mmCIF file of C-alpha atoms in Angstrom:
data_model
loop_
_atom_site.group_PDB
_atom_site.id
_atom_site.type_symbol
_atom_site.label_atom_id
_atom_site.label_comp_id
_atom_site.label_asym_id
_atom_site.label_seq_id
_atom_site.Cartn_x
_atom_site.Cartn_y
_atom_site.Cartn_z
ATOM 1 C CA UNK A 1 0.000 0.000 0.000
ATOM 2 C CA UNK A 2 1.447 3.360 -0.955
ATOM 3 C CA UNK A 3 1.586 6.134 1.594
ATOM 4 C CA UNK A 4 1.673 9.888 1.494
ATOM 5 C CA UNK A 5 4.213 12.226 2.971
ATOM 6 C CA UNK A 6 2.021 12.455 6.039
ATOM 7 C CA UNK A 7 1.670 8.680 6.222
ATOM 8 C CA UNK A 8 -2.071 8.371 5.534
ATOM 9 C CA UNK A 9 -2.609 5.233 3.454
ATOM 10 C CA UNK A 10 -4.017 5.703 -0.045
ATOM 11 C CA UNK A 11 -7.040 3.484 -0.738
ATOM 12 C CA UNK A 12 -7.748 2.787 -4.409
ATOM 13 C CA UNK A 13 -10.767 1.689 -6.395
ATOM 14 C CA UNK A 14 -11.148 1.167 -10.142
ATOM 15 C CA UNK A 15 -14.204 0.444 -12.267
ATOM 16 C CA UNK A 16 -14.888 0.349 -16.003
ATOM 17 C CA UNK A 17 -17.469 3.018 -16.882
ATOM 18 C CA UNK A 18 -18.158 4.778 -20.206
ATOM 19 C CA UNK A 19 -15.686 2.343 -21.778
ATOM 20 C CA UNK A 20 -12.943 3.835 -19.597
ATOM 21 C CA UNK A 21 -11.152 2.857 -16.427
ATOM 22 C CA UNK A 22 -12.364 5.168 -13.677
ATOM 23 C CA UNK A 23 -9.802 5.292 -10.867
ATOM 24 C CA UNK A 24 -10.289 6.639 -7.366
ATOM 25 C CA UNK A 25 -7.555 7.324 -4.845
ATOM 26 C CA UNK A 26 -8.592 8.553 -1.427
ATOM 27 C CA UNK A 27 -6.958 8.903 1.956
ATOM 28 C CA UNK A 28 -7.901 10.188 5.375
ATOM 29 C CA UNK A 29 -10.982 9.828 7.550
ATOM 30 C CA UNK A 30 -13.410 8.148 5.144
ATOM 31 C CA UNK A 31 -11.032 6.296 2.809
ATOM 32 C CA UNK A 32 -12.435 2.777 2.774
ATOM 33 C CA UNK A 33 -15.173 3.395 5.367
ATOM 34 C CA UNK A 34 -18.829 2.540 4.576
ATOM 35 C CA UNK A 35 -19.468 6.272 3.988
ATOM 36 C CA UNK A 36 -16.487 6.403 1.623
ATOM 37 C CA UNK A 37 -17.631 3.299 -0.270
ATOM 38 C CA UNK A 38 -21.158 4.729 -0.587
ATOM 39 C CA UNK A 39 -19.758 7.968 -2.054
ATOM 40 C CA UNK A 40 -17.689 5.933 -4.551
ATOM 41 C CA UNK A 41 -20.787 3.948 -5.574
ATOM 42 C CA UNK A 42 -22.694 7.233 -6.030
ATOM 43 C CA UNK A 43 -19.872 8.591 -8.196
ATOM 44 C CA UNK A 44 -19.893 5.482 -10.400
ATOM 45 C CA UNK A 45 -23.699 5.572 -10.655
ATOM 46 C CA UNK A 46 -23.546 9.191 -11.831
ATOM 47 C CA UNK A 47 -21.011 8.292 -14.542
ATOM 48 C CA UNK A 48 -23.171 5.369 -15.683
ATOM 49 C CA UNK A 49 -26.154 7.733 -15.999
ATOM 50 C CA UNK A 50 -24.064 10.166 -18.060
ATOM 51 C CA UNK A 51 -22.987 7.285 -20.299
ATOM 52 C CA UNK A 52 -26.610 6.217 -20.887
ATOM 53 C CA UNK A 53 -27.599 9.748 -21.937
ATOM 54 C CA UNK A 54 -24.481 10.891 -23.818
ATOM 55 C CA UNK A 55 -22.823 7.813 -25.302
ATOM 56 C CA UNK A 56 -22.268 7.950 -29.045
ATOM 57 C CA UNK A 57 -21.575 4.197 -28.934
ATOM 58 C CA UNK A 58 -25.146 3.460 -27.803
ATOM 59 C CA UNK A 59 -27.546 3.958 -30.718
ATOM 60 C CA UNK A 60 -30.439 4.465 -28.280
ATOM 61 C CA UNK A 61 -28.790 7.161 -26.124
ATOM 62 C CA UNK A 62 -30.436 10.583 -26.116
ATOM 63 C CA UNK A 63 -27.396 12.108 -27.798
ATOM 64 C CA UNK A 64 -27.367 9.472 -30.551
ATOM 65 C CA UNK A 65 -31.068 10.071 -31.214
ATOM 66 C CA UNK A 66 -30.560 13.852 -31.087
ATOM 67 C CA UNK A 67 -27.717 13.563 -33.599
ATOM 68 C CA UNK A 68 -29.924 11.588 -35.989
ATOM 69 C CA UNK A 69 -32.720 14.152 -35.627
ATOM 70 C CA UNK A 70 -35.052 11.645 -33.966
ATOM 71 C CA UNK A 71 -35.225 13.563 -30.700
ATOM 72 C CA UNK A 72 -35.551 17.318 -30.092
ATOM 73 C CA UNK A 73 -33.236 19.071 -27.647
ATOM 74 C CA UNK A 74 -36.200 20.090 -25.478
ATOM 75 C CA UNK A 75 -37.112 16.409 -25.105
ATOM 76 C CA UNK A 76 -33.631 15.489 -23.854
ATOM 77 C CA UNK A 77 -32.473 15.671 -20.256
ATOM 78 C CA UNK A 78 -31.661 19.333 -19.448
ATOM 79 C CA UNK A 79 -28.016 18.337 -18.989
ATOM 80 C CA UNK A 80 -27.771 17.772 -22.768
ATOM 81 C CA UNK A 81 -28.471 21.454 -23.436
ATOM 82 C CA UNK A 82 -25.967 22.359 -20.710
ATOM 83 C CA UNK A 83 -23.226 20.330 -22.425
ATOM 84 C CA UNK A 84 -24.070 21.718 -25.873
ATOM 85 C CA UNK A 85 -23.848 25.266 -24.476
ATOM 86 C CA UNK A 86 -20.357 24.492 -23.162
ATOM 87 C CA UNK A 87 -19.478 23.145 -26.602
ATOM 88 C CA UNK A 88 -20.734 26.351 -28.256
ATOM 89 C CA UNK A 89 -18.475 28.424 -26.008
ATOM 90 C CA UNK A 90 -15.501 26.211 -26.861
ATOM 91 C CA UNK A 91 -16.188 26.428 -30.606
ATOM 92 C CA UNK A 92 -16.276 30.228 -30.425
ATOM 93 C CA UNK A 93 -13.103 30.402 -28.318
ATOM 94 C CA UNK A 94 -11.194 28.206 -30.780
ATOM 95 C CA UNK A 95 -12.453 29.790 -34.022
ATOM 96 C CA UNK A 96 -14.110 26.491 -34.852
ATOM 97 C CA UNK A 97 -11.202 24.112 -34.261
ATOM 98 C CA UNK A 98 -13.163 22.549 -31.406
ATOM 99 C CA UNK A 99 -16.639 21.461 -32.409
ATOM 100 C CA UNK A 100 -18.924 18.673 -31.231
ATOM 101 C CA UNK A 101 -20.453 18.609 -34.726
ATOM 102 C CA UNK A 102 -17.673 16.795 -36.573
ATOM 103 C CA UNK A 103 -17.375 16.179 -40.309
ATOM 104 C CA UNK A 104 -18.702 12.676 -40.975
ATOM 105 C CA UNK A 105 -16.603 12.184 -44.124
ATOM 106 C CA UNK A 106 -19.667 12.226 -46.356
ATOM 107 C CA UNK A 107 -20.284 15.959 -46.483
ATOM 108 C CA UNK A 108 -22.440 15.965 -43.369
ATOM 109 C CA UNK A 109 -21.837 16.408 -39.676
ATOM 110 C CA UNK A 110 -22.278 14.012 -36.795
ATOM 111 C CA UNK A 111 -22.837 14.945 -33.162
ATOM 112 C CA UNK A 112 -20.034 13.777 -30.862
ATOM 113 C CA UNK A 113 -19.919 15.698 -27.568
ATOM 114 C CA UNK A 114 -17.318 13.347 -26.046
ATOM 115 C CA UNK A 115 -14.761 16.171 -25.917
ATOM 116 C CA UNK A 116 -16.961 18.022 -23.427
ATOM 117 C CA UNK A 117 -18.730 15.212 -21.617
ATOM 118 C CA UNK A 118 -15.898 13.400 -19.885
ATOM 119 C CA UNK A 119 -14.497 16.273 -17.814
ATOM 120 C CA UNK A 120 -17.955 17.645 -17.122
ATOM 121 C CA UNK A 121 -19.127 14.204 -15.984
ATOM 122 C CA UNK A 122 -16.204 13.665 -13.600
ATOM 123 C CA UNK A 123 -16.776 17.098 -12.106
ATOM 124 C CA UNK A 124 -20.384 16.074 -11.358
ATOM 125 C CA UNK A 125 -19.504 12.572 -10.191
ATOM 126 C CA UNK A 126 -16.853 13.671 -7.717
ATOM 127 C CA UNK A 127 -19.359 15.736 -5.669
ATOM 128 C CA UNK A 128 -20.314 12.970 -3.164
ATOM 129 C CA UNK A 129 -16.616 12.207 -2.627
ATOM 130 C CA UNK A 130 -15.779 15.888 -2.019
ATOM 131 C CA UNK A 131 -18.502 15.920 0.649
ATOM 132 C CA UNK A 132 -16.603 13.352 2.772
ATOM 133 C CA UNK A 133 -15.164 15.280 5.725
ATOM 134 C CA UNK A 134 -11.477 14.984 6.455
ATOM 135 C CA UNK A 135 -10.835 13.010 3.279
ATOM 136 C CA UNK A 136 -8.464 13.691 0.372
ATOM 137 C CA UNK A 137 -9.830 12.557 -2.997
ATOM 138 C CA UNK A 138 -8.528 12.135 -6.540
ATOM 139 C CA UNK A 139 -11.013 10.828 -9.135
ATOM 140 C CA UNK A 140 -9.819 10.115 -12.683
ATOM 141 C CA UNK A 141 -11.738 8.947 -15.732
ATOM 142 C CA UNK A 142 -9.334 7.706 -18.362
ATOM 143 C CA UNK A 143 -6.601 10.075 -17.224
ATOM 144 C CA UNK A 144 -8.665 13.241 -16.623
ATOM 145 C CA UNK A 145 -9.031 13.996 -12.943
ATOM 146 C CA UNK A 146 -10.259 16.147 -10.102
ATOM 147 C CA UNK A 147 -7.954 16.361 -7.071
ATOM 148 C CA UNK A 148 -8.934 17.657 -3.660
ATOM 149 C CA UNK A 149 -7.259 17.806 -0.279
ATOM 150 C CA UNK A 150 -9.371 18.372 2.830
ATOM 151 C CA UNK A 151 -6.633 20.606 4.205
ATOM 152 C CA UNK A 152 -5.783 23.312 1.641
ATOM 153 C CA UNK A 153 -2.227 23.321 3.019
ATOM 154 C CA UNK A 154 -1.968 19.525 3.367
ATOM 155 C CA UNK A 155 0.169 17.171 1.287
ATOM 156 C CA UNK A 156 -0.589 17.554 -2.418
ATOM 157 C CA UNK A 157 -1.596 14.765 -4.755
ATOM 158 C CA UNK A 158 1.373 13.989 -6.982
ATOM 159 C CA UNK A 159 0.160 13.665 -10.567
ATOM 160 C CA UNK A 160 2.356 12.099 -13.237
ATOM 161 C CA UNK A 161 1.888 13.060 -16.885
ATOM 162 C CA UNK A 162 2.160 10.054 -19.153
ATOM 163 C CA UNK A 163 4.648 9.834 -21.998
ATOM 164 C CA UNK A 164 2.492 9.604 -25.156
ATOM 165 C CA UNK A 165 5.197 7.498 -26.810
ATOM 166 C CA UNK A 166 5.659 5.143 -23.853
ATOM 167 C CA UNK A 167 2.641 4.569 -21.591
ATOM 168 C CA UNK A 168 4.946 3.045 -18.965
ATOM 169 C CA UNK A 169 6.874 6.320 -18.659
ATOM 170 C CA UNK A 170 6.227 9.882 -17.516
ATOM 171 C CA UNK A 171 7.163 13.176 -19.186
ATOM 172 C CA UNK A 172 6.362 15.424 -16.232
ATOM 173 C CA UNK A 173 4.898 15.611 -12.765
ATOM 174 C CA UNK A 174 2.785 18.221 -11.034
ATOM 175 C CA UNK A 175 1.705 18.473 -7.403
ATOM 176 C CA UNK A 176 -1.925 19.467 -6.963
ATOM 177 C CA UNK A 177 -4.053 20.076 -3.874
ATOM 178 C CA UNK A 178 -7.319 21.388 -5.244
ATOM 179 C CA UNK A 179 -7.776 21.422 -8.974
ATOM 180 C CA UNK A 180 -7.991 19.396 -12.139
ATOM 181 C CA UNK A 181 -5.713 17.858 -14.763
ATOM 182 C CA UNK A 182 -6.750 16.763 -18.241
ATOM 183 C CA UNK A 183 -4.659 15.272 -21.026
ATOM 184 C CA UNK A 184 -5.677 14.919 -24.657
ATOM 185 C CA UNK A 185 -3.702 13.038 -27.240
ATOM 186 C CA UNK A 186 -3.667 10.248 -29.723
ATOM 187 C CA UNK A 187 -1.541 7.801 -27.735
ATOM 188 C CA UNK A 188 -4.242 5.245 -27.114
ATOM 189 C CA UNK A 189 -6.906 5.662 -29.737
ATOM 190 C CA UNK A 190 -4.973 6.874 -32.748
ATOM 191 C CA UNK A 191 -5.876 10.336 -33.990
ATOM 192 C CA UNK A 192 -9.251 10.621 -32.300
ATOM 193 C CA UNK A 193 -8.998 14.399 -32.082
ATOM 194 C CA UNK A 194 -9.639 16.166 -35.365
ATOM 195 C CA UNK A 195 -9.493 19.811 -36.364
ATOM 196 C CA UNK A 196 -13.200 20.412 -36.916
ATOM 197 C CA UNK A 197 -12.403 23.113 -39.500
ATOM 198 C CA UNK A 198 -10.714 20.626 -41.840
ATOM 199 C CA UNK A 199 -11.908 17.274 -40.519
ATOM 200 C CA UNK A 200 -8.292 16.109 -40.589
ATOM 201 C CA UNK A 201 -6.558 14.461 -37.644
ATOM 202 C CA UNK A 202 -4.743 16.982 -35.464
ATOM 203 C CA UNK A 203 -1.205 15.591 -35.496
ATOM 204 C CA UNK A 204 1.295 18.420 -34.897
ATOM 205 C CA UNK A 205 1.063 17.803 -31.165
ATOM 206 C CA UNK A 206 1.239 14.340 -29.657
ATOM 207 C CA UNK A 207 -0.324 15.322 -26.353
ATOM 208 C CA UNK A 208 -1.591 18.325 -24.419
ATOM 209 C CA UNK A 209 -2.070 18.453 -20.630
ATOM 210 C CA UNK A 210 -3.772 21.367 -18.889
ATOM 211 C CA UNK A 211 -3.842 22.025 -15.124
ATOM 212 C CA UNK A 212 -6.478 24.332 -13.682
ATOM 213 C CA UNK A 213 -9.296 24.905 -11.257
ATOM 214 C CA UNK A 214 -12.181 23.135 -12.989
ATOM 215 C CA UNK A 215 -12.026 19.916 -14.979
ATOM 216 C CA UNK A 216 -14.732 20.879 -17.464
ATOM 217 C CA UNK A 217 -12.644 23.837 -18.639
ATOM 218 C CA UNK A 218 -9.220 22.210 -18.618
ATOM 219 C CA UNK A 219 -10.512 19.135 -20.484
ATOM 220 C CA UNK A 220 -12.034 21.270 -23.235
ATOM 221 C CA UNK A 221 -8.919 23.437 -23.460
ATOM 222 C CA UNK A 222 -6.566 20.434 -23.687
ATOM 223 C CA UNK A 223 -8.593 19.007 -26.562
ATOM 224 C CA UNK A 224 -8.877 22.413 -28.243
ATOM 225 C CA UNK A 225 -5.119 23.037 -28.056
ATOM 226 C CA UNK A 226 -4.500 19.617 -29.592
ATOM 227 C CA UNK A 227 -6.937 20.414 -32.409
ATOM 228 C CA UNK A 228 -5.199 23.764 -33.007
ATOM 229 C CA UNK A 229 -1.930 21.908 -33.573
ATOM 230 C CA UNK A 230 1.065 24.252 -33.885
ATOM 231 C CA UNK A 231 -1.061 27.152 -32.637
ATOM 232 C CA UNK A 232 -2.087 25.221 -29.518
ATOM 233 C CA UNK A 233 0.686 26.283 -27.099
ATOM 234 C CA UNK A 234 0.264 29.977 -27.931
ATOM 235 C CA UNK A 235 -3.494 29.673 -27.589
ATOM 236 C CA UNK A 236 -3.066 28.163 -24.112
ATOM 237 C CA UNK A 237 -0.703 30.968 -23.066
ATOM 238 C CA UNK A 238 -3.165 33.602 -24.273
ATOM 239 C CA UNK A 239 -5.740 31.988 -21.990
ATOM 240 C CA UNK A 240 -3.299 32.046 -19.050
ATOM 241 C CA UNK A 241 -3.321 28.260 -18.954
ATOM 242 C CA UNK A 242 -0.721 26.072 -17.247
ATOM 243 C CA UNK A 243 0.228 22.713 -18.708
ATOM 244 C CA UNK A 244 2.568 20.499 -20.682
ATOM 245 C CA UNK A 245 2.695 20.057 -24.451
ATOM 246 C CA UNK A 246 4.441 17.130 -26.138
ATOM 247 C CA UNK A 247 5.171 17.798 -29.798
ATOM 248 C CA UNK A 248 4.933 15.076 -32.430
ATOM 249 C CA UNK A 249 8.753 14.868 -32.479
ATOM 250 C CA UNK A 250 8.744 13.975 -28.770
ATOM 251 C CA UNK A 251 9.861 17.347 -27.446
ATOM 252 C CA UNK A 252 8.110 18.261 -24.168
ATOM 253 C CA UNK A 253 7.417 21.874 -23.203
ATOM 254 C CA UNK A 254 5.924 23.436 -20.068
ATOM 255 C CA UNK A 255 3.252 26.010 -20.892
ATOM 256 C CA UNK A 256 2.748 28.797 -18.372
ATOM 257 C CA UNK B 1 -0.108 38.701 -19.406
ATOM 258 C CA UNK B 2 1.572 39.848 -16.178
ATOM 259 C CA UNK B 3 2.842 36.992 -14.074
ATOM 260 C CA UNK B 4 4.550 36.487 -10.722
ATOM 261 C CA UNK B 5 7.297 33.863 -10.698
ATOM 262 C CA UNK B 6 8.351 32.027 -7.548
ATOM 263 C CA UNK B 7 11.955 30.905 -7.886
ATOM 264 C CA UNK B 8 13.929 28.455 -5.763
ATOM 265 C CA UNK B 9 17.561 28.467 -6.798
ATOM 266 C CA UNK B 10 17.428 28.441 -10.589
ATOM 267 C CA UNK B 11 14.084 26.644 -10.808
ATOM 268 C CA UNK B 12 10.746 28.366 -11.330
ATOM 269 C CA UNK B 13 8.401 26.628 -8.905
ATOM 270 C CA UNK B 14 5.195 28.560 -9.350
ATOM 271 C CA UNK B 15 3.616 30.990 -11.757
ATOM 272 C CA UNK B 16 0.721 33.214 -10.731
ATOM 273 C CA UNK B 17 -1.099 35.188 -13.386
ATOM 274 C CA UNK B 18 -1.698 38.679 -12.040
ATOM 275 C CA UNK B 19 -3.383 40.151 -15.087
ATOM 276 C CA UNK B 20 -4.585 38.587 -18.262
ATOM 277 C CA UNK B 21 -6.002 39.950 -21.484
ATOM 278 C CA UNK B 22 -9.655 40.864 -21.289
ATOM 279 C CA UNK B 23 -11.268 37.743 -22.575
ATOM 280 C CA UNK B 24 -14.000 36.930 -25.025
ATOM 281 C CA UNK B 25 -16.383 35.866 -22.293
ATOM 282 C CA UNK B 26 -15.191 32.275 -22.091
ATOM 283 C CA UNK B 27 -14.032 30.656 -18.910
ATOM 284 C CA UNK B 28 -10.536 32.077 -18.583
ATOM 285 C CA UNK B 29 -9.444 31.271 -15.065
ATOM 286 C CA UNK B 30 -6.958 33.159 -12.946
ATOM 287 C CA UNK B 31 -4.455 30.433 -12.278
ATOM 288 C CA UNK B 32 -2.101 29.834 -9.428
ATOM 289 C CA UNK B 33 -0.712 26.334 -9.696
ATOM 290 C CA UNK B 34 2.621 24.738 -9.139
ATOM 291 C CA UNK B 35 4.365 24.425 -12.471
ATOM 292 C CA UNK B 36 4.677 20.949 -13.982
ATOM 293 C CA UNK B 37 8.261 19.717 -13.788
ATOM 294 C CA UNK B 38 9.593 17.876 -16.813
ATOM 295 C CA UNK B 39 11.085 14.465 -16.084
ATOM 296 C CA UNK B 40 14.235 13.709 -18.032
ATOM 297 C CA UNK B 41 15.138 10.236 -16.852
ATOM 298 C CA UNK B 42 12.823 7.250 -17.115
ATOM 299 C CA UNK B 43 10.915 6.776 -13.888
ATOM 300 C CA UNK B 44 8.164 4.404 -12.954
ATOM 301 C CA UNK B 45 5.239 5.796 -10.984
ATOM 302 C CA UNK B 46 6.177 4.185 -7.710
ATOM 303 C CA UNK B 47 9.802 5.267 -7.666
ATOM 304 C CA UNK B 48 8.585 8.755 -8.567
ATOM 305 C CA UNK B 49 5.987 8.664 -5.746
ATOM 306 C CA UNK B 50 3.177 9.400 -8.163
ATOM 307 C CA UNK B 51 -0.406 9.061 -6.890
ATOM 308 C CA UNK B 52 -2.273 9.287 -10.198
ATOM 309 C CA UNK B 53 -1.408 9.428 -13.891
ATOM 310 C CA UNK B 54 -2.896 11.829 -16.422
ATOM 311 C CA UNK B 55 -2.739 10.496 -19.954
ATOM 312 C CA UNK B 56 -4.702 10.410 -23.170
ATOM 313 C CA UNK B 57 -7.877 8.384 -23.167
ATOM 314 C CA UNK B 58 -7.166 4.794 -22.290
ATOM 315 C CA UNK B 59 -8.700 1.949 -24.132
ATOM 316 C CA UNK B 60 -8.792 -1.214 -22.076
ATOM 317 C CA UNK B 61 -5.720 -2.465 -23.921
ATOM 318 C CA UNK B 62 -3.751 0.730 -23.401
ATOM 319 C CA UNK B 63 -4.830 0.858 -19.787
ATOM 320 C CA UNK B 64 -3.500 -2.604 -18.965
ATOM 321 C CA UNK B 65 0.031 -1.491 -19.852
ATOM 322 C CA UNK B 66 -0.267 1.905 -18.212
ATOM 323 C CA UNK B 67 1.227 3.244 -15.030
ATOM 324 C CA UNK B 68 -2.244 4.073 -13.767
ATOM 325 C CA UNK B 69 -3.122 0.403 -14.010
ATOM 326 C CA UNK B 70 -0.031 -0.472 -11.978
ATOM 327 C CA UNK B 71 -1.058 2.079 -9.352
ATOM 328 C CA UNK B 72 -4.637 0.775 -9.246
ATOM 329 C CA UNK B 73 -3.327 -2.718 -8.528
ATOM 330 C CA UNK B 74 -1.322 -1.581 -5.504
ATOM 331 C CA UNK B 75 -4.163 -1.686 -3.030
ATOM 332 C CA UNK B 76 -6.075 -4.402 -4.919
ATOM 333 C CA UNK B 77 -3.317 -6.930 -4.322
#
């Protein structure tokens, strides 16, 4: 069992949700207690609900039916409109490089809000865990995470940033007490981020990591910077973002 | 952008943004976070005392070989 600087044991849980490994690390008063386990179950249940509504892999999800024009936005859960509004903001901020309406290769567009949903969903799902008194929490869905320490001056969570060319290695590390980290790249799924303006895979950057206060925003900005390619690091700096960019040639750069 | 740098020795340890360009209404945050430190040598997560790994979206196959998977197994075993 790994321990922190202060010696509190880290308790870990992992579950497959939304086709992703969802990993929890917690330590302190309620790590592993019945209250802690109940909060973890609530977090997983929330992610499963999000998957049912938003999955593009499920033909019967509300988002799949909305994308095919079989369901109106007003007939979807109100959270669908909330996510699409976030996507609209991101499209405007990126001059169209980030868009949940992606070219489908046949002259049309298909709805894929995955670039917004994951971070937004984790930020919702972590709420019952953040409510555990005296407990430090880090909840990650497929590498995008919310970190929280009960004591704002307590030992930080130490977050490693994966090497996109070697998933057993790290390119950087960042200590984080209260905040979020998101990484976008093509390491595991092969060019799944496209520049929505051209429909082409975004391949100038191998990986973008953003650190910030709220996961919804840092997740969108990491994906947007990747889609912007060579303009991504400058775009992040203009938004006063902190993070790490790994270029396609393997060069790693801290953005601040 | 006006920033405040915290320096220990020759290493910048923190950057705080004091002013930033007036935005376009999107969610620009005023950041104050420890700067990520690049890792030059190859480290595994446990020797680096890493608690969690941020990486690009894992498929199940990618996850099984990942450091996060190794970390998740620590308390499962």
